Amino acid sequence: QSALTQTPSASGSPGQSVTISCTGTSSDVGGYNYVSWYQQHPGKAPKLMIYEVSKRPSGVPDRFSGSKSGNTASLTVSGLQAEDEADYYCSSYAGSSIFVVFGGGTKLTVL
Amino acid sequence: QVQLQESGPGLVKPSQTLSLTCTVSGGSISSGSYYWSWIRQPAGKGLEWIGRISTSGSTNYNSFLKSQVTISVDTSKNQFSLKLSSVTAADTAVYYCARWDTSSGIFDYWGQGTLVTVSS
């Protein structure tokens, strides 16, 4: 059982927007602004899409955005494209003992 | 451009020790504020952080695996390693090595992953 809770699946048509949520506790998501999101295509290593809740690494389209409210973080993908179909994982720093926790992943399907 | 590459046996027998090495290229493993981590992913499942090491040798392990795990670093070879003892079929997974950037709280560079199967 993953430490962070994500809905297992989400879907949307091309051009639409979809939001994926990630719920933790005050010891991880709610306690630190070190929430990040990773995209993983089948057979590939995860790729960083969002860090520090809402920052985008160089090269990540601005269609990807992140936010946080309390113990829940969210990833929004706007203007869905076929290549956005992938698994998405959230993660959060959880202090020096536990260090980092992941969500169980959300499979995003572009209809 | 930093690159990480996992290496090690793809098949391990139950009760034996899984050993993997991650070779870092494109930069010194000793430079910067980074931790070097192992993460695994069973087929069809999510990511599980195994543990991390600093270049000074300080380690932290996932509490669920702590009794099985040893992570070490060899700065002279720009490598860090994972040993997981007394493995069972439940340890079958793709194992990734990754760099943790302490300033941003992210795994910014990942290896391609290596599948380790535990089977007799």
XYZ file of C-alpha atoms in Angstrom:
231
model
C 0.000 0.000 0.000
C 1.435 3.340 -1.109
C 1.916 6.173 1.352
C 0.258 8.726 -0.956
C -3.186 8.062 -2.407
C -3.887 8.558 -6.093
C -6.968 7.567 -8.066
C -5.955 4.606 -10.214
C -7.157 6.008 -13.497
C -8.147 9.183 -15.307
C -9.105 9.953 -18.866
C -9.927 12.734 -21.265
C -10.320 13.471 -24.942
C -7.674 15.305 -26.962
C -7.745 19.004 -26.172
C -9.511 18.550 -22.864
C -8.071 19.071 -19.387
C -7.696 16.447 -16.707
C -6.647 16.766 -13.065
C -4.975 14.029 -11.052
C -4.944 14.231 -7.276
C -2.496 12.977 -4.680
C -3.478 12.846 -1.022
C -1.045 12.481 1.839
C -0.760 13.759 5.363
C 0.649 16.698 7.259
C 3.880 14.686 7.564
C 4.510 14.670 3.842
C 2.411 16.558 1.264
C 0.977 18.992 3.771
C 4.225 19.582 5.589
C 6.618 20.335 2.765
C 6.590 22.070 -0.605
C 8.686 19.271 -2.046
C 5.906 17.603 -4.018
C 6.844 16.364 -7.450
C 5.172 14.529 -10.315
C 6.698 11.950 -12.624
C 5.458 10.682 -15.976
C 6.220 7.100 -16.952
C 5.630 5.540 -20.326
C 5.632 1.735 -20.587
C 9.091 0.257 -20.275
C 10.680 3.626 -19.559
C 12.135 5.290 -16.495
C 10.040 7.962 -14.790
C 10.488 11.518 -16.072
C 10.181 14.568 -13.844
C 7.275 16.802 -14.898
C 6.647 19.043 -11.872
C 8.741 19.830 -8.798
C 8.320 21.944 -5.678
C 4.539 21.667 -6.133
C 4.224 23.822 -9.246
C 7.570 24.329 -10.989
C 8.263 22.875 -14.423
C 11.701 21.616 -15.453
C 13.105 22.942 -18.678
C 11.527 21.207 -21.644
C 8.237 20.261 -19.978
C 5.285 21.832 -21.808
C 3.337 24.506 -19.963
C 0.259 22.315 -20.462
C 1.421 20.611 -17.271
C 0.762 22.458 -14.031
C 0.775 21.584 -10.349
C -0.814 22.881 -7.191
C -1.365 21.964 -3.558
C -4.044 22.577 -0.958
C -3.506 21.210 2.507
C -2.579 17.536 2.291
C -3.622 17.151 -1.342
C -1.529 17.940 -4.400
C -2.829 18.055 -7.941
C -1.452 17.726 -11.429
C -3.434 19.270 -14.275
C -2.786 18.439 -17.893
C -4.428 20.906 -20.244
C -4.912 20.507 -23.981
C -4.493 16.743 -23.756
C -2.381 15.155 -26.448
C -1.957 11.513 -27.375
C 1.606 11.459 -26.034
C 0.340 12.425 -22.584
C -1.066 8.917 -22.180
C 1.119 7.434 -19.459
C 1.292 6.597 -15.777
C 1.763 9.535 -13.428
C 3.257 9.271 -9.947
C 3.341 11.882 -7.248
C 6.010 11.951 -4.598
C 6.710 13.996 -1.522
C 9.607 14.580 0.801
C 8.607 13.209 4.200
C 11.345 14.295 6.559
C 14.838 13.027 7.245
C 13.718 9.626 8.601
C 11.181 8.450 6.039
C 12.753 10.653 3.360
C 10.404 10.223 0.380
C 7.068 8.609 -0.353
C 5.346 7.857 -3.640
C 1.761 7.593 -4.713
C 0.406 4.417 -6.239
C 0.198 5.966 -9.682
C -2.587 7.143 -11.995
C -2.995 5.733 -15.476
C -3.981 8.586 -17.780
C -5.813 7.520 -20.914
C -6.334 9.875 -23.842
C -9.578 8.765 -25.442
C 24.776 15.493 -18.902
C 24.687 13.118 -15.958
C 23.844 9.519 -16.799
C 23.184 6.567 -14.513
C 23.423 2.914 -15.517
C 22.416 -0.093 -13.447
C 24.238 -3.394 -13.778
C 24.010 -6.797 -12.141
C 22.467 -10.254 -12.453
C 18.982 -10.446 -13.889
C 18.155 -13.667 -12.058
C 18.624 -14.388 -8.361
C 17.619 -17.507 -6.462
C 15.304 -17.282 -3.458
C 17.080 -16.718 -0.120
C 20.171 -15.381 -1.891
C 21.457 -11.799 -2.060
C 20.547 -9.427 -4.885
C 23.468 -7.197 -5.840
C 23.302 -4.240 -8.203
C 25.694 -1.432 -9.080
C 24.919 1.991 -10.458
C 27.638 3.715 -12.469
C 27.437 7.487 -12.719
C 28.914 9.238 -15.749
C 29.006 12.846 -16.928
C 29.871 14.186 -13.496
C 31.498 13.308 -10.209
C 29.381 11.388 -7.727
C 31.039 13.478 -5.014
C 30.117 16.903 -6.312
C 27.070 18.900 -5.330
C 24.309 18.377 -2.794
C 22.951 15.033 -3.848
C 21.882 11.721 -2.432
C 22.091 8.562 -4.468
C 19.053 6.308 -4.278
C 17.618 2.961 -5.264
C 13.962 2.654 -6.228
C 12.106 -0.429 -7.412
C 8.902 -1.165 -9.294
C 7.251 -4.595 -9.388
C 5.536 -5.370 -12.665
C 2.305 -3.411 -13.000
C 2.775 -1.687 -9.671
C 4.011 1.606 -8.305
C 7.373 2.972 -7.300
C 8.945 2.020 -3.981
C 11.896 3.908 -2.528
C 14.479 1.481 -1.157
C 17.154 3.705 0.302
C 19.737 6.409 -0.235
C 23.370 7.200 0.449
C 25.406 10.379 0.549
C 28.938 10.494 -0.699
C 30.105 10.669 2.902
C 28.476 7.271 3.395
C 25.429 8.344 5.391
C 22.476 6.060 4.638
C 18.716 5.947 5.092
C 16.568 2.941 4.269
C 12.877 2.261 3.814
C 11.718 0.902 7.157
C 9.949 -2.014 5.434
C 13.211 -3.200 3.890
C 15.722 -1.996 6.448
C 16.691 -5.455 7.699
C 17.496 -6.631 4.166
C 19.162 -3.597 2.589
C 22.721 -2.335 2.390
C 23.714 0.580 0.155
C 27.348 1.529 -0.289
C 29.309 4.024 -2.358
C 32.681 3.872 -4.099
C 33.614 7.417 -5.024
C 36.837 6.301 -6.722
C 34.769 4.366 -9.264
C 31.870 6.861 -9.364
C 29.551 4.043 -8.361
C 27.083 3.134 -5.664
C 25.655 -0.289 -4.943
C 22.641 -2.114 -3.539
C 22.572 -5.401 -1.694
C 19.241 -6.955 -0.773
C 19.529 -10.124 1.273
C 17.220 -13.119 1.716
C 15.201 -12.311 -1.374
C 11.851 -13.850 -2.222
C 9.621 -13.728 -5.286
C 8.152 -10.515 -3.862
C 11.477 -8.800 -4.567
C 11.101 -9.364 -8.303
C 10.991 -5.901 -9.842
C 12.631 -3.368 -12.095
C 15.312 -1.672 -10.014
C 16.230 1.938 -10.737
C 19.089 4.018 -9.447
C 18.466 7.741 -9.253
C 20.002 11.000 -8.091
C 18.169 13.023 -5.428
C 18.734 16.774 -5.605
C 18.477 18.056 -2.046
C 17.855 21.654 -3.104
C 14.700 20.809 -5.039
C 13.601 17.574 -3.414
C 13.520 15.659 -6.681
C 14.906 12.617 -8.390
C 16.349 14.506 -11.350
C 18.323 11.762 -13.070
C 17.345 8.098 -13.352
C 18.952 5.005 -14.758
C 17.057 3.072 -17.402
C 16.192 0.356 -14.895
C 17.118 -3.292 -14.720
C 14.751 -6.215 -14.237
C 15.697 -8.603 -11.468
C 13.745 -11.831 -11.226
C 13.838 -13.963 -8.096
C 13.279 -17.566 -9.087
C 14.836 -20.951 -8.609
